[in-house]
PDB file of C-alpha atoms and ligand atoms in Angstrom:
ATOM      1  CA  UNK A   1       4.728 -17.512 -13.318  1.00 65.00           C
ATOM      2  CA  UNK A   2       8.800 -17.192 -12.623  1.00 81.00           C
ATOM      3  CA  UNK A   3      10.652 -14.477 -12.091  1.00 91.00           C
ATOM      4  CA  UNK A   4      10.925 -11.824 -14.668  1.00 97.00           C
ATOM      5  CA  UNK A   5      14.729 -11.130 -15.393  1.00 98.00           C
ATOM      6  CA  UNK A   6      15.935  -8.889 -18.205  1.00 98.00           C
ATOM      7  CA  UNK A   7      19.145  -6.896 -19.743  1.00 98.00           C
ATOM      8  CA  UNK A   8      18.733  -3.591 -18.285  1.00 98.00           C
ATOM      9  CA  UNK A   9      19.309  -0.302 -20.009  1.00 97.00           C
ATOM     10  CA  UNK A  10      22.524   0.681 -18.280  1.00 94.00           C
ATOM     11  CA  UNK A  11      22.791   4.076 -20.692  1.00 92.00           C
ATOM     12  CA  UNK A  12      19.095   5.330 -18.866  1.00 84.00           C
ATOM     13  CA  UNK A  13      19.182   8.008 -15.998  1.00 86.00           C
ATOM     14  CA  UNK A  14      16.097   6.845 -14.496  1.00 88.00           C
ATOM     15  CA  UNK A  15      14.920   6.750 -10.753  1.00 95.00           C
ATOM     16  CA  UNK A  16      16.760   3.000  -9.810  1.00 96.00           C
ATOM     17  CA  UNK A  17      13.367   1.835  -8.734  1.00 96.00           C
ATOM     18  CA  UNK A  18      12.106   1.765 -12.119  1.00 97.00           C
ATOM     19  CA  UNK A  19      12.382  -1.458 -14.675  1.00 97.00           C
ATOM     20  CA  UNK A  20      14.888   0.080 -16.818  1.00 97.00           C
ATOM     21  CA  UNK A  21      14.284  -2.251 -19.763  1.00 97.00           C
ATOM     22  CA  UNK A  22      16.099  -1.841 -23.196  1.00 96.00           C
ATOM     23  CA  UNK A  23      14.092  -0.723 -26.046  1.00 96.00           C
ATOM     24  CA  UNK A  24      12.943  -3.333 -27.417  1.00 98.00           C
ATOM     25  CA  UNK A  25      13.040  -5.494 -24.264  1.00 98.00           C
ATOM     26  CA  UNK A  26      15.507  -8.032 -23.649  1.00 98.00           C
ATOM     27  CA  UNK A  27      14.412 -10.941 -21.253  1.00 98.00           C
ATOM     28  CA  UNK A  28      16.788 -13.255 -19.891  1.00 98.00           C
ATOM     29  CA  UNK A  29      15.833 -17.398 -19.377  1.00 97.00           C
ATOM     30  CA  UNK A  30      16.024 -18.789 -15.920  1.00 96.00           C
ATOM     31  CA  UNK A  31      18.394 -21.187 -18.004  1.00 96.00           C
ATOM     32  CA  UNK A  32      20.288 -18.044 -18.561  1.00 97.00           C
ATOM     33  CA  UNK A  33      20.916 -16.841 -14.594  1.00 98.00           C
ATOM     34  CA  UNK A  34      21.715 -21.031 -13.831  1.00 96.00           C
ATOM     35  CA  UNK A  35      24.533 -20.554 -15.915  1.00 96.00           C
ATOM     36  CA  UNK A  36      25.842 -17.443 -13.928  1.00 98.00           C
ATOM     37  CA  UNK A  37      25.347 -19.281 -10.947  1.00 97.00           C
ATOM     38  CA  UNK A  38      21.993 -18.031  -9.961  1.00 98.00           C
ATOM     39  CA  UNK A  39      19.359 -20.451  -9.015  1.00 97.00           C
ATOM     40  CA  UNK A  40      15.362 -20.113  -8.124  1.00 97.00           C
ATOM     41  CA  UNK A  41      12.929 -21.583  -6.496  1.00 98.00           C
ATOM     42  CA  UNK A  42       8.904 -20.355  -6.927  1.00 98.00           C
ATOM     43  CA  UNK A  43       7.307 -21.256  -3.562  1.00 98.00           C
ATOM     44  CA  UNK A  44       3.896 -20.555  -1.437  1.00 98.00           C
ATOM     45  CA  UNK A  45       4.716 -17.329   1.021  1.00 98.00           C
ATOM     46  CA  UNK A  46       1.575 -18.152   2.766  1.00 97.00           C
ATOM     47  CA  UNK A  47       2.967 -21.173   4.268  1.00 95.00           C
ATOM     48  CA  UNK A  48       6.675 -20.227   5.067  1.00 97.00           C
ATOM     49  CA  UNK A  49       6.288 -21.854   8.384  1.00 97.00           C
ATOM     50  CA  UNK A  50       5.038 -25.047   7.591  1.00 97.00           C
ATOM     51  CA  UNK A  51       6.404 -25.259   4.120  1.00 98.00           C
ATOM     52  CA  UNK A  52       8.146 -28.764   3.547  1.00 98.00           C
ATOM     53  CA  UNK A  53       9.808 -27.575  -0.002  1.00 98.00           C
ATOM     54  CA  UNK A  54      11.369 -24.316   2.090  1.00 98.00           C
ATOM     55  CA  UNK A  55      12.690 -27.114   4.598  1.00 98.00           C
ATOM     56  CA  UNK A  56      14.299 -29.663   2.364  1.00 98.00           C
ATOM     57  CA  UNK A  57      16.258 -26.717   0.346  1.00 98.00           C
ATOM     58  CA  UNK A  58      17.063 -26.075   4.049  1.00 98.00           C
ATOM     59  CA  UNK A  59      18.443 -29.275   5.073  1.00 98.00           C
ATOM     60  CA  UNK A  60      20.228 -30.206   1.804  1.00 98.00           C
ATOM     61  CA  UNK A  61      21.491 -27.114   1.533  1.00 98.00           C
ATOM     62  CA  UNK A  62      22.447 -26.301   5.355  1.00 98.00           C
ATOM     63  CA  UNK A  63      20.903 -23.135   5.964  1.00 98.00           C
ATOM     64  CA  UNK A  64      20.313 -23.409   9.463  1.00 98.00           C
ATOM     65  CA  UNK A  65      20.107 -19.536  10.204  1.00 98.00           C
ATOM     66  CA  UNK A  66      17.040 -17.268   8.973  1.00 98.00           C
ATOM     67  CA  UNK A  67      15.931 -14.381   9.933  1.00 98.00           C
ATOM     68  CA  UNK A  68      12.782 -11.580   8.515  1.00 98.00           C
ATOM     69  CA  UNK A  69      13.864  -8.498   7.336  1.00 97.00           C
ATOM     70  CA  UNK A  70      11.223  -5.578   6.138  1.00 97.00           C
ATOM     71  CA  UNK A  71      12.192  -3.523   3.797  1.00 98.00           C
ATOM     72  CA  UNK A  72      10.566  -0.008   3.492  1.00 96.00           C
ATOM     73  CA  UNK A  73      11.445   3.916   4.661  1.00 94.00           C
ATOM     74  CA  UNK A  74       9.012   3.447   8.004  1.00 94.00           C
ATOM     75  CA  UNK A  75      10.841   0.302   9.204  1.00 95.00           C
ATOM     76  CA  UNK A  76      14.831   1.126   7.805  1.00 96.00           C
ATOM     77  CA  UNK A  77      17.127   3.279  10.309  1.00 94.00           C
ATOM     78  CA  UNK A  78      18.889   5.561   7.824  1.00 95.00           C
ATOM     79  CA  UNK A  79      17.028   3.953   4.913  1.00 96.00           C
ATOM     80  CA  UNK A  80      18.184   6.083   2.160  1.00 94.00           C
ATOM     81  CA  UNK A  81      21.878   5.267   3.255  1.00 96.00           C
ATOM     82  CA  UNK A  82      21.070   1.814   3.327  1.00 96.00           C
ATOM     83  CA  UNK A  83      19.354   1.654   0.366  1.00 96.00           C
ATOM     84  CA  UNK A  84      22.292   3.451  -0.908  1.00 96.00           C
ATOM     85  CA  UNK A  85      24.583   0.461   0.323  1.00 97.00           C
ATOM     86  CA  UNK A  86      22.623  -1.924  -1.235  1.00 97.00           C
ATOM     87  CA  UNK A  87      22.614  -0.330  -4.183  1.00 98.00           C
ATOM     88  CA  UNK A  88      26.202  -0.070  -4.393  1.00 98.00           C
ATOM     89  CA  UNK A  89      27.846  -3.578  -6.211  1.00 98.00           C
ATOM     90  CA  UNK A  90      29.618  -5.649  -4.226  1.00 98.00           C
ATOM     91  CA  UNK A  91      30.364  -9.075  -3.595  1.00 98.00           C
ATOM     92  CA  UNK A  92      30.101 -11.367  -0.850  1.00 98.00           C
ATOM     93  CA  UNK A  93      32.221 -14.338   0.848  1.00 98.00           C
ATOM     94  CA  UNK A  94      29.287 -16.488   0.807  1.00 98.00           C
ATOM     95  CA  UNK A  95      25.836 -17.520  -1.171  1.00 98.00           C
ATOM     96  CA  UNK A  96      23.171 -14.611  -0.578  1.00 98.00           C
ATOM     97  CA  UNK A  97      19.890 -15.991  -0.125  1.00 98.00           C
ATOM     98  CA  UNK A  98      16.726 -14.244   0.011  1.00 98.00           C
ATOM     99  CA  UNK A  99      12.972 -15.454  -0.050  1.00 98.00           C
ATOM    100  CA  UNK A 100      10.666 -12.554  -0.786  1.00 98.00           C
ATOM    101  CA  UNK A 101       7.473 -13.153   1.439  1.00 98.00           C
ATOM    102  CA  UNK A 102       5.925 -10.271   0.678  1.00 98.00           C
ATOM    103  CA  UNK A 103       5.764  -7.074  -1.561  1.00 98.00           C
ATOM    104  CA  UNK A 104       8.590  -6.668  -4.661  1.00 98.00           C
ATOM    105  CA  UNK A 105      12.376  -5.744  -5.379  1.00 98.00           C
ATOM    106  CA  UNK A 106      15.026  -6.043  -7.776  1.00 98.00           C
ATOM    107  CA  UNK A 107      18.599  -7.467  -7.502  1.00 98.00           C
ATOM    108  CA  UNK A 108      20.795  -6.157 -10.345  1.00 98.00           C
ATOM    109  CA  UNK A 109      23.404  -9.130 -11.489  1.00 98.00           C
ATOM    110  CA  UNK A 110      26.488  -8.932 -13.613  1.00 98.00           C
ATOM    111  CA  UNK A 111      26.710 -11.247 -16.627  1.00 98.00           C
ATOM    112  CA  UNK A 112      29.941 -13.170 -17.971  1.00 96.00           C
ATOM    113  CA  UNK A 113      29.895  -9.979 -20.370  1.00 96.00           C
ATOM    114  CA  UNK A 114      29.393  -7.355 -17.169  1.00 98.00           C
ATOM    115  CA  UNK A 115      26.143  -6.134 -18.311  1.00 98.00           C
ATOM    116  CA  UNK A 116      23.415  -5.577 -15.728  1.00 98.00           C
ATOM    117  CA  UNK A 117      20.560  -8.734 -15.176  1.00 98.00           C
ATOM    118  CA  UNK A 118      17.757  -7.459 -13.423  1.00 98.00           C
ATOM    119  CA  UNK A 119      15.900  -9.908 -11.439  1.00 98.00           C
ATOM    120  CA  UNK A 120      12.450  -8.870 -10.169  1.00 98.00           C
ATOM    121  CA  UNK A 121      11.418 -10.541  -7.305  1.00 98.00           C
ATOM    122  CA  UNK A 122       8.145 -11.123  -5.867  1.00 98.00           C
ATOM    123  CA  UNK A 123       5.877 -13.082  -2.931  1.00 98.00           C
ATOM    124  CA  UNK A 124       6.949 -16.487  -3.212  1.00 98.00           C
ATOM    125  CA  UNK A 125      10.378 -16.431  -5.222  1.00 98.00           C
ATOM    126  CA  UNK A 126      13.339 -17.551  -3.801  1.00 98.00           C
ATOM    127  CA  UNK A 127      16.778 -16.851  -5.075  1.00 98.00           C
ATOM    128  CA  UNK A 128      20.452 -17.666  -4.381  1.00 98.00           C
ATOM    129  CA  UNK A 129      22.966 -15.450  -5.428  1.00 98.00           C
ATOM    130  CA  UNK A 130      26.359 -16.815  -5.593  1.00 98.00           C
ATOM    131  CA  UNK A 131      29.208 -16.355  -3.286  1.00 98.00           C
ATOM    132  CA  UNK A 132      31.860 -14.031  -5.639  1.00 98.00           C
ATOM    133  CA  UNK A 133      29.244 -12.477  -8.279  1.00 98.00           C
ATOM    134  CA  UNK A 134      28.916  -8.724  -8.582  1.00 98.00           C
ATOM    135  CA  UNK A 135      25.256  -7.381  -7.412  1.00 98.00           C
ATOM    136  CA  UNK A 136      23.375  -4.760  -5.858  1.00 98.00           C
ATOM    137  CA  UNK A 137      19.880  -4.757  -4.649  1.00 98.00           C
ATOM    138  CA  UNK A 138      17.011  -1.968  -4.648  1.00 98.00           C
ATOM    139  CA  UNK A 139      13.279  -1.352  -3.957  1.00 98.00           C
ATOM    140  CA  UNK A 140      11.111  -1.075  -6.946  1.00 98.00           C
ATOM    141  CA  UNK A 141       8.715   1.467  -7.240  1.00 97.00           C
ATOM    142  CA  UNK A 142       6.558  -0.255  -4.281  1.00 97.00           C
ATOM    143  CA  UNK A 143       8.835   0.938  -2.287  1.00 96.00           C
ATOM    144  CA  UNK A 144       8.101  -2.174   0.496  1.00 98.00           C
ATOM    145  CA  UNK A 145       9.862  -5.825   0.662  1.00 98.00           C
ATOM    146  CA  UNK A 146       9.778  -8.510   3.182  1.00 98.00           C
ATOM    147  CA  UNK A 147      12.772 -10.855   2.963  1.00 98.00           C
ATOM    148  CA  UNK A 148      13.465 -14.336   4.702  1.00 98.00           C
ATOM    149  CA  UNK A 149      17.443 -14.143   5.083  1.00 98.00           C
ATOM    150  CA  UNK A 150      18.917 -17.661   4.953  1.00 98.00           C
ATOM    151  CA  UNK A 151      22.919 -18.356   6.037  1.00 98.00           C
ATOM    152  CA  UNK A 152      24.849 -21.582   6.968  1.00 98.00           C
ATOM    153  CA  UNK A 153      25.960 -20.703  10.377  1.00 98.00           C
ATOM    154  CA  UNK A 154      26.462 -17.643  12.063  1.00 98.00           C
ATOM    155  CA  UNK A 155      25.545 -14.759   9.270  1.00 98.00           C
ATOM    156  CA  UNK A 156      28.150 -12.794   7.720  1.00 98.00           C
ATOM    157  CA  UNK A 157      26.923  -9.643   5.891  1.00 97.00           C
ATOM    158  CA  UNK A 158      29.885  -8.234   4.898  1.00 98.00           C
ATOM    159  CA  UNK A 159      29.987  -6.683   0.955  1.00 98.00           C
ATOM    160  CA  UNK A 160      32.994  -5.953  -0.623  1.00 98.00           C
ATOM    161  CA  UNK A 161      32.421  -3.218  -3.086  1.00 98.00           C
ATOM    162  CA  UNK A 162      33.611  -3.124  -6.718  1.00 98.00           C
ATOM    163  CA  UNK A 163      36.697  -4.093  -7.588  1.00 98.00           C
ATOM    164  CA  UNK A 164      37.053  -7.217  -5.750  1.00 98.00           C
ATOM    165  CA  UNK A 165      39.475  -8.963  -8.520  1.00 98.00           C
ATOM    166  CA  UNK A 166      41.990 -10.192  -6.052  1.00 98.00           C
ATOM    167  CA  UNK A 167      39.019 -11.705  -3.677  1.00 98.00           C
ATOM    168  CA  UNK A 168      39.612 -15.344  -2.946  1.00 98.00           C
ATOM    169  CA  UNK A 169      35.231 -15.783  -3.569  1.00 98.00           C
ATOM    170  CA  UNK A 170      35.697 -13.777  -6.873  1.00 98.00           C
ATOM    171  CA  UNK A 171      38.304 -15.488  -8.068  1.00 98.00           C
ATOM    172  CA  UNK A 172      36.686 -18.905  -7.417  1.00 98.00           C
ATOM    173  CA  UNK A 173      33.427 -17.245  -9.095  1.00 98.00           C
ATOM    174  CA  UNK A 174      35.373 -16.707 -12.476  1.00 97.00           C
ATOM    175  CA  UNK A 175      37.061 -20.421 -12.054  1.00 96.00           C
ATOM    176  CA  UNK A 176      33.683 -21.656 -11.650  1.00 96.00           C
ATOM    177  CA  UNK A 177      32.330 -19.911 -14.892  1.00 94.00           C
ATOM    178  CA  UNK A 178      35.284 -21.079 -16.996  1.00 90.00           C
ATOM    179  CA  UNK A 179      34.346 -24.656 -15.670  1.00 83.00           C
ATOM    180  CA  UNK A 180      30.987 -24.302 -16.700  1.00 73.00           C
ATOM    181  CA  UNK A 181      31.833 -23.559 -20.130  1.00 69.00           C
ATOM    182  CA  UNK A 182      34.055 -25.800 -20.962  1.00 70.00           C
ATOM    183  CA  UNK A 183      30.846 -28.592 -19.257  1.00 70.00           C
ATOM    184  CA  UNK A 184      29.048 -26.812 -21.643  1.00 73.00           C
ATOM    185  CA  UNK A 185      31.530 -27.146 -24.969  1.00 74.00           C
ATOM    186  CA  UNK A 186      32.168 -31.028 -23.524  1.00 73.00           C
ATOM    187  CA  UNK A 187      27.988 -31.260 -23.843  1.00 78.00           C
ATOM    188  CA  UNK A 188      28.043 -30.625 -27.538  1.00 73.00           C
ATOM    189  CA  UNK A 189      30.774 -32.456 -28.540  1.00 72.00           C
TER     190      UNK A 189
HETATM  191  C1  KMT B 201      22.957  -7.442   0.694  1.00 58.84           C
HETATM  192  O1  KMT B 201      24.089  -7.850   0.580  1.00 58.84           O
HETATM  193  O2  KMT B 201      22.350  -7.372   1.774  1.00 58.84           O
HETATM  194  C2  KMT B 201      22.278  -7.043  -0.512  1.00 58.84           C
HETATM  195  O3  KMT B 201      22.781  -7.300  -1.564  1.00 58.84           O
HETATM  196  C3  KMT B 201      20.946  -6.407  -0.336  1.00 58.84           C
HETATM  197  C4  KMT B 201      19.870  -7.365  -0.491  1.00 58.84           C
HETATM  198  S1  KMT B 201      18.760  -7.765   0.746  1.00 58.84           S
HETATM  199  C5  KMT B 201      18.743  -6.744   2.062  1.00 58.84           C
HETATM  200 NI1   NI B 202      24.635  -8.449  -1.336  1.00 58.84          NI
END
C-alpha cells in the first residue's frame, strides 16, 4: 500500500505523536502532495544495499551522499530537544530526502492553503520534500525510526524556522507553485 497522508486536525491538543485526523477523516491523494512538490517512491527496505530502483533514483537524481540515522530516545543525544527541533517548521535550502528502513514517523507539510499534510511514513517509503516548503518532522507513537539520509554533495542540514518569506528557496517554492497552476489551467484548456 502507499503512504497514508491526511489533513490534520490543527485545532486538537493531542500528544504530536498521535494521527491527529479530522473528524470525519480527510485523506490526501499522492496526486495531491505531487502537486506541492512532494514526490514518493514505495521500495523493498530489505534490500537497500543491493536495490537497483534505490540506485537509479540515485544516479538520475545525484544523490551521491547517504548516510543511516536511528531515530529513538536510547540512540538521540538530547532527544527531546531534538525532537523538539524537528518538530519546529522550517525550511530548508535544498530537497530533504528520507527513506524509512525501518519502524514509522510522520512529516507534517504545509499546503498551498497552509494547512497541515501529515505524511506517515513507514519501512520501505521514500519521500522527497522540496527545497523551500514549510515542514516539521516527529516520531509517532512507536517512538523508533530508521532513516537513509540522501544529499547531492556535501550535506547541509541547516532549517530555517518559520517565517522564511524573504528566503531565496521559499521564494522559488511559491514561483514554482504558481507555475504549476497555471500548467495545470493550460491542461484544461
Ligand atoms: C530535518 O530537517 O532533519 C527534519 O525535518 C527532520 C526529519 S529527519 C531527521
Ligand atoms: Ni527538515
Amino acid at each position: 500500500m502507499a503512504i497514508e497522508a491526511w489533513f490534520m486536525d490543527e485545532t486538537s491538543g493531542e500528544d504530536q505523536r498521535l494521527p491527529r485526523h479530522c473528524n470525519p477523516k480527510e485523506f490526501v491523494s499522492l496526486d495531491y502532495l505531487a502537486e506541492l512538490g512532494v514526490l514518493y517512491w514505495r521500495l523493498n527496505p530489505e534490500n537497500y544495499e543491493n536495490d537497483e530502483e534505490l540506485k537509479k533514483i540515485r544516479e538520475e537524481r545525484g544523490y551521491n551522499y547517504m548516510d543511516l540515522l536511528d531515530i529513538c530516545p536510547e540512540k538521540v543525544a538530547d532527544f527531546k530537544e531534538k525532537l523538539k527541533s524537528f518538530y519546529t517548521e522550517h525550511i530548508h535550502a535544498d530537497e530533504e530526502i528520507r527513506y524509512c528502513l525501518k519502524g514509522s514517523a510522520y512529516f507534517d507539510v504545509r499546503d498551498k492553503d497552509d494547512r497541515w499534510i501529515r505524511i506517515w511514513i513507514k519501512a520501505g517509503d521514500l519521500i522527497i520534500l522540496p527545497a523551500g516548503i514549510y515542514h516539521r518532522f516527529t516520531l509517532d507513537t512507536g517512538d523508533y525510526v530508521k532513516l537513509m539520509r540522501l544529499f547531492v554533495g556535501e550535506p547541509v542540514w541547516t532549517a530555517y524556522n518559520r517565517p522564511q518569506e524573504d528566503h531565496p528557496a521559499r521564494k522559488e517554492y511559491i514561483q514554482s507553485m504558481r507555475t504549476e497552476k497555471v500548467g495545470m489551467a493550460l491542461e484544461a484548456y
